[in-house]
Amino acid sequence: MIMKEVIMEEMINKEKLKNRLISTLSDDWRDALKSYLDGEEFDNICNILSMRILDDKEIFYPKLDNIFRAFKLTPLSDVKVVILGQDPYHTPNTADGLAFSTSREAYMPPSLRNIFKELDDDLNIKNNSTDLSPWAREGILLLNASLTVIEGKANSDEAMWKGFSDKVIDVLNKDTRPKVFVLWGNFAQKKAGLVSEPHIIIKSAHPSPLSANRGFFGSHVFSKINEALRYFNYDEIDFKLR
């Protein structure tokens, strides 16, 4: 009981929570985002998350140590491709900190199912694992525009994280190494104005069941990604999950 109280005391302290989050970033992301992380807006985010934990009323996902997981698995220096999602899954034990990914066993989210269908049709690659961390280690930043979500409330934290996700895209855009930005659906495509040459943008409909038949299926997005990487003289992505 004493140990549990100590852990809760640490988590609900805003400054300790802030330091804990920042510690999960790779070193180069921590340096690149320093001005934002030292600013008032990030302080406000940490305060909101601390209060949620303290009140124990608004459960949010993913787990605290997975909020910045995408930036740990894919350091800034390794980013070749950015796939932009909207927000984490808002059901229990599903969000794992990577856009469209889940480590939840025996559950295939509908959008991910459609992503795998297009991958099979495009490159004849069949995947069953729902954990996309191998893609992250290949250089794909699986970035959700909103890094947290309240249980059962899709898009609940969109406004809270907008400044952060815009800052991340700005950092990626200003980095001189060319990258491929994959923007699925209207929400992601609103970020297109933040991206300029020499980077390449690939757009299509969102893989959601509501829109996949309106331009995601048949988009050949995965072969287009590798075509762009060849143009940049990068190694292709191995999309096979093992």
PDB file of C-alpha atoms in Angstrom, residues 5-166:
ATOM      1  CA  GLU A   5       0.875   5.682  -2.527  1.00  0.00           C
ATOM      2  CA  VAL A   6       4.435   6.697  -3.411  1.00  0.00           C
ATOM      3  CA  ILE A   7       3.850   5.906  -7.093  1.00  0.00           C
ATOM      4  CA  MET A   8       0.601   7.898  -7.151  1.00  0.00           C
ATOM      5  CA  GLU A   9       2.304  10.810  -5.363  1.00  0.00           C
ATOM      6  CA  GLU A  10       4.963  10.883  -8.085  1.00  0.00           C
ATOM      7  CA  MET A  11       2.502  10.615 -10.969  1.00  0.00           C
ATOM      8  CA  ILE A  12       0.158  13.368  -9.833  1.00  0.00           C
ATOM      9  CA  ASN A  13       2.978  15.869  -9.339  1.00  0.00           C
ATOM     10  CA  LYS A  14       2.989  17.919 -12.545  1.00  0.00           C
ATOM     11  CA  GLU A  15       6.734  18.517 -12.660  1.00  0.00           C
ATOM     12  CA  LYS A  16       7.584  14.886 -11.996  1.00  0.00           C
ATOM     13  CA  LEU A  17       5.049  13.769 -14.599  1.00  0.00           C
ATOM     14  CA  LYS A  18       6.545  16.229 -17.078  1.00  0.00           C
ATOM     15  CA  ASN A  19      10.064  14.958 -16.454  1.00  0.00           C
ATOM     16  CA  ARG A  20       8.867  11.386 -16.739  1.00  0.00           C
ATOM     17  CA  LEU A  21       7.274  12.064 -20.129  1.00  0.00           C
ATOM     18  CA  ILE A  22      10.320  13.902 -21.457  1.00  0.00           C
ATOM     19  CA  SER A  23      12.588  11.054 -20.334  1.00  0.00           C
ATOM     20  CA  THR A  24      10.777   8.698 -22.728  1.00  0.00           C
ATOM     21  CA  LEU A  25      11.808  10.752 -25.790  1.00  0.00           C
ATOM     22  CA  SER A  26      14.908   9.882 -27.783  1.00  0.00           C
ATOM     23  CA  ASP A  27      17.751  12.331 -27.197  1.00  0.00           C
ATOM     24  CA  ASP A  28      17.486  14.034 -30.583  1.00  0.00           C
ATOM     25  CA  TRP A  29      13.711  14.510 -30.278  1.00  0.00           C
ATOM     26  CA  ARG A  30      14.227  15.942 -26.790  1.00  0.00           C
ATOM     27  CA  ASP A  31      16.698  18.471 -28.173  1.00  0.00           C
ATOM     28  CA  ALA A  32      14.582  19.342 -31.226  1.00  0.00           C
ATOM     29  CA  LEU A  33      11.422  19.914 -29.158  1.00  0.00           C
ATOM     30  CA  LYS A  34      13.113  21.669 -26.228  1.00  0.00           C
ATOM     31  CA  SER A  35      11.513  25.072 -26.819  1.00  0.00           C
ATOM     32  CA  TYR A  36       8.039  23.495 -26.821  1.00  0.00           C
ATOM     33  CA  LEU A  37       8.717  21.216 -23.860  1.00  0.00           C
ATOM     34  CA  ASP A  38       9.967  24.179 -21.823  1.00  0.00           C
ATOM     35  CA  GLY A  39       6.920  26.275 -22.698  1.00  0.00           C
ATOM     36  CA  GLU A  40       3.580  27.053 -21.104  1.00  0.00           C
ATOM     37  CA  GLU A  41       1.510  24.935 -23.482  1.00  0.00           C
ATOM     38  CA  PHE A  42       3.283  21.701 -22.537  1.00  0.00           C
ATOM     39  CA  ASP A  43       3.046  22.699 -18.872  1.00  0.00           C
ATOM     40  CA  ASN A  44      -0.733  22.919 -19.335  1.00  0.00           C
ATOM     41  CA  ILE A  45      -0.861  19.467 -20.927  1.00  0.00           C
ATOM     42  CA  CYS A  46       1.066  17.975 -18.009  1.00  0.00           C
ATOM     43  CA  ASN A  47      -1.202  19.724 -15.550  1.00  0.00           C
ATOM     44  CA  ILE A  48      -4.318  18.317 -17.246  1.00  0.00           C
ATOM     45  CA  LEU A  49      -2.897  14.788 -17.245  1.00  0.00           C
ATOM     46  CA  SER A  50      -1.869  15.121 -13.589  1.00  0.00           C
ATOM     47  CA  MET A  51      -5.341  16.261 -12.602  1.00  0.00           C
ATOM     48  CA  ARG A  52      -6.936  13.370 -14.474  1.00  0.00           C
ATOM     49  CA  ILE A  53      -4.793  10.914 -12.571  1.00  0.00           C
ATOM     50  CA  LEU A  54      -5.525  12.665  -9.285  1.00  0.00           C
ATOM     51  CA  ASP A  55      -9.296  12.815  -9.845  1.00  0.00           C
ATOM     52  CA  ASP A  56      -9.380   9.220 -11.134  1.00  0.00           C
ATOM     53  CA  LYS A  57     -12.542  10.094 -13.091  1.00  0.00           C
ATOM     54  CA  GLU A  58     -11.342  10.634 -16.647  1.00  0.00           C
ATOM     55  CA  ILE A  59      -9.343   7.591 -17.721  1.00  0.00           C
ATOM     56  CA  PHE A  60      -7.105   8.337 -20.690  1.00  0.00           C
ATOM     57  CA  TYR A  61      -5.062   6.287 -23.141  1.00  0.00           C
ATOM     58  CA  PRO A  62      -2.377   5.256 -23.864  1.00  0.00           C
ATOM     59  CA  LYS A  63      -0.496   4.533 -20.662  1.00  0.00           C
ATOM     60  CA  LEU A  64       1.670   7.392 -19.465  1.00  0.00           C
ATOM     61  CA  ASP A  65       4.963   5.811 -20.514  1.00  0.00           C
ATOM     62  CA  ASN A  66       3.601   5.114 -24.014  1.00  0.00           C
ATOM     63  CA  ILE A  67       2.432   8.650 -24.819  1.00  0.00           C
ATOM     64  CA  PHE A  68       5.765   9.452 -26.495  1.00  0.00           C
ATOM     65  CA  ARG A  69       6.501   5.878 -27.590  1.00  0.00           C
ATOM     66  CA  ALA A  70       6.587   6.812 -31.296  1.00  0.00           C
ATOM     67  CA  PHE A  71       9.433   9.244 -30.577  1.00  0.00           C
ATOM     68  CA  LYS A  72      11.370   6.627 -28.640  1.00  0.00           C
ATOM     69  CA  LEU A  73      11.118   3.895 -31.273  1.00  0.00           C
ATOM     70  CA  THR A  74      11.787   6.271 -34.174  1.00  0.00           C
ATOM     71  CA  PRO A  75      14.441   8.868 -33.301  1.00  0.00           C
ATOM     72  CA  LEU A  76      14.412  12.015 -35.414  1.00  0.00           C
ATOM     73  CA  SER A  77      17.609  10.931 -37.163  1.00  0.00           C
ATOM     74  CA  ASP A  78      15.911   7.698 -38.319  1.00  0.00           C
ATOM     75  CA  VAL A  79      12.653   9.134 -39.695  1.00  0.00           C
ATOM     76  CA  LYS A  80      12.128   8.336 -43.376  1.00  0.00           C
ATOM     77  CA  VAL A  81       8.325   8.161 -43.460  1.00  0.00           C
ATOM     78  CA  VAL A  82       5.618   9.867 -41.406  1.00  0.00           C
ATOM     79  CA  ILE A  83       2.163   8.258 -41.226  1.00  0.00           C
ATOM     80  CA  LEU A  84      -0.208  10.679 -39.539  1.00  0.00           C
ATOM     81  CA  GLY A  85      -3.157   9.351 -37.559  1.00  0.00           C
ATOM     82  CA  GLN A  86      -5.790  11.318 -35.680  1.00  0.00           C
ATOM     83  CA  ASP A  87      -5.912  10.079 -32.089  1.00  0.00           C
ATOM     84  CA  PRO A  88      -5.299   6.904 -30.060  1.00  0.00           C
ATOM     85  CA  TYR A  89      -7.877   4.140 -29.749  1.00  0.00           C
ATOM     86  CA  HIS A  90     -10.271   5.113 -26.958  1.00  0.00           C
ATOM     87  CA  THR A  91     -11.158   1.593 -25.757  1.00  0.00           C
ATOM     88  CA  PRO A  92      -9.376  -0.158 -22.867  1.00  0.00           C
ATOM     89  CA  ASN A  93      -6.066  -1.946 -23.462  1.00  0.00           C
ATOM     90  CA  THR A  94      -5.895  -0.983 -27.146  1.00  0.00           C
ATOM     91  CA  ALA A  95      -3.752   2.143 -27.697  1.00  0.00           C
ATOM     92  CA  ASP A  96      -0.004   1.491 -27.574  1.00  0.00           C
ATOM     93  CA  GLY A  97       1.396   4.924 -28.480  1.00  0.00           C
ATOM     94  CA  LEU A  98       1.782   4.272 -32.216  1.00  0.00           C
ATOM     95  CA  ALA A  99      -0.774   5.447 -34.771  1.00  0.00           C
ATOM     96  CA  PHE A 100      -3.023   2.601 -36.014  1.00  0.00           C
ATOM     97  CA  SER A 101      -1.094   0.045 -33.925  1.00  0.00           C
ATOM     98  CA  THR A 102      -2.209  -2.044 -30.980  1.00  0.00           C
ATOM     99  CA  SER A 103      -0.474  -4.709 -28.923  1.00  0.00           C
ATOM    100  CA  ARG A 104      -3.854  -6.006 -27.771  1.00  0.00           C
ATOM    101  CA  GLU A 105      -3.920  -9.698 -28.607  1.00  0.00           C
ATOM    102  CA  ALA A 106      -6.653 -11.171 -30.805  1.00  0.00           C
ATOM    103  CA  TYR A 107      -8.082  -7.774 -31.771  1.00  0.00           C
ATOM    104  CA  MET A 108      -7.801  -6.191 -35.206  1.00  0.00           C
ATOM    105  CA  PRO A 109      -9.085  -2.584 -35.316  1.00  0.00           C
ATOM    106  CA  PRO A 110     -11.148  -1.943 -38.486  1.00  0.00           C
ATOM    107  CA  SER A 111      -8.812   0.724 -39.898  1.00  0.00           C
ATOM    108  CA  LEU A 112      -5.780  -1.513 -39.395  1.00  0.00           C
ATOM    109  CA  ARG A 113      -7.615  -4.389 -41.051  1.00  0.00           C
ATOM    110  CA  ASN A 114      -8.138  -2.181 -44.104  1.00  0.00           C
ATOM    111  CA  ILE A 115      -4.508  -1.061 -44.047  1.00  0.00           C
ATOM    112  CA  PHE A 116      -3.433  -4.692 -44.176  1.00  0.00           C
ATOM    113  CA  LYS A 117      -5.914  -5.433 -46.967  1.00  0.00           C
ATOM    114  CA  GLU A 118      -4.422  -2.663 -49.102  1.00  0.00           C
ATOM    115  CA  LEU A 119      -0.899  -3.829 -48.236  1.00  0.00           C
ATOM    116  CA  ASP A 120      -1.785  -7.346 -49.407  1.00  0.00           C
ATOM    117  CA  ASP A 121      -3.371  -6.060 -52.624  1.00  0.00           C
ATOM    118  CA  ASP A 122      -0.478  -3.695 -53.262  1.00  0.00           C
ATOM    119  CA  LEU A 123       2.637  -5.681 -52.303  1.00  0.00           C
ATOM    120  CA  ASN A 124       1.232  -9.169 -51.672  1.00  0.00           C
ATOM    121  CA  ILE A 125       2.252  -8.951 -48.017  1.00  0.00           C
ATOM    122  CA  LYS A 126      -0.007 -10.595 -45.445  1.00  0.00           C
ATOM    123  CA  ASN A 127       0.231  -9.462 -41.828  1.00  0.00           C
ATOM    124  CA  ASN A 128      -1.582 -10.829 -38.816  1.00  0.00           C
ATOM    125  CA  SER A 129       0.227  -9.043 -35.990  1.00  0.00           C
ATOM    126  CA  THR A 130      -1.385  -5.764 -34.927  1.00  0.00           C
ATOM    127  CA  ASP A 131       1.799  -4.419 -33.328  1.00  0.00           C
ATOM    128  CA  LEU A 132       3.381  -1.968 -35.777  1.00  0.00           C
ATOM    129  CA  SER A 133       6.540  -1.368 -33.748  1.00  0.00           C
ATOM    130  CA  PRO A 134       8.677  -3.114 -36.444  1.00  0.00           C
ATOM    131  CA  TRP A 135       7.526  -0.406 -38.874  1.00  0.00           C
ATOM    132  CA  ALA A 136       8.571   2.245 -36.338  1.00  0.00           C
ATOM    133  CA  ARG A 137      12.024   0.679 -36.097  1.00  0.00           C
ATOM    134  CA  GLU A 138      12.230   0.704 -39.910  1.00  0.00           C
ATOM    135  CA  GLY A 139      11.975   4.499 -39.859  1.00  0.00           C
ATOM    136  CA  ILE A 140       8.210   5.137 -39.991  1.00  0.00           C
ATOM    137  CA  LEU A 141       7.087   7.707 -37.445  1.00  0.00           C
ATOM    138  CA  LEU A 142       3.587   6.514 -36.561  1.00  0.00           C
ATOM    139  CA  LEU A 143       2.352   9.865 -35.306  1.00  0.00           C
ATOM    140  CA  ASN A 144      -1.079  10.588 -33.900  1.00  0.00           C
ATOM    141  CA  ALA A 145      -1.983  14.281 -34.105  1.00  0.00           C
ATOM    142  CA  SER A 146      -3.461  13.872 -30.627  1.00  0.00           C
ATOM    143  CA  LEU A 147      -1.291  11.846 -28.273  1.00  0.00           C
ATOM    144  CA  THR A 148      -3.968  11.044 -25.679  1.00  0.00           C
ATOM    145  CA  VAL A 149      -7.694  10.392 -25.619  1.00  0.00           C
ATOM    146  CA  ILE A 150     -10.289  10.078 -22.862  1.00  0.00           C
ATOM    147  CA  GLU A 151     -11.880   6.650 -22.601  1.00  0.00           C
ATOM    148  CA  GLY A 152     -14.913   6.411 -24.854  1.00  0.00           C
ATOM    149  CA  LYS A 153     -14.506   9.943 -26.245  1.00  0.00           C
ATOM    150  CA  ALA A 154     -12.888  10.007 -29.680  1.00  0.00           C
ATOM    151  CA  ASN A 155     -11.035  13.246 -30.507  1.00  0.00           C
ATOM    152  CA  SER A 156     -11.425  14.447 -26.907  1.00  0.00           C
ATOM    153  CA  ASP A 157      -7.865  15.803 -26.703  1.00  0.00           C
ATOM    154  CA  GLU A 158      -7.434  17.107 -30.245  1.00  0.00           C
ATOM    155  CA  ALA A 159      -7.233  20.787 -29.236  1.00  0.00           C
ATOM    156  CA  MET A 160      -4.867  20.047 -26.351  1.00  0.00           C
ATOM    157  CA  TRP A 161      -2.220  18.451 -28.592  1.00  0.00           C
ATOM    158  CA  LYS A 162      -2.601  20.548 -31.773  1.00  0.00           C
ATOM    159  CA  GLY A 163       0.328  22.825 -30.962  1.00  0.00           C
ATOM    160  CA  PHE A 164       2.555  19.856 -30.176  1.00  0.00           C
ATOM    161  CA  SER A 165       1.782  17.897 -33.344  1.00  0.00           C
ATOM    162  CA  ASP A 166       2.195  21.033 -35.467  1.00  0.00           C
TER     163      ASP A 166
END
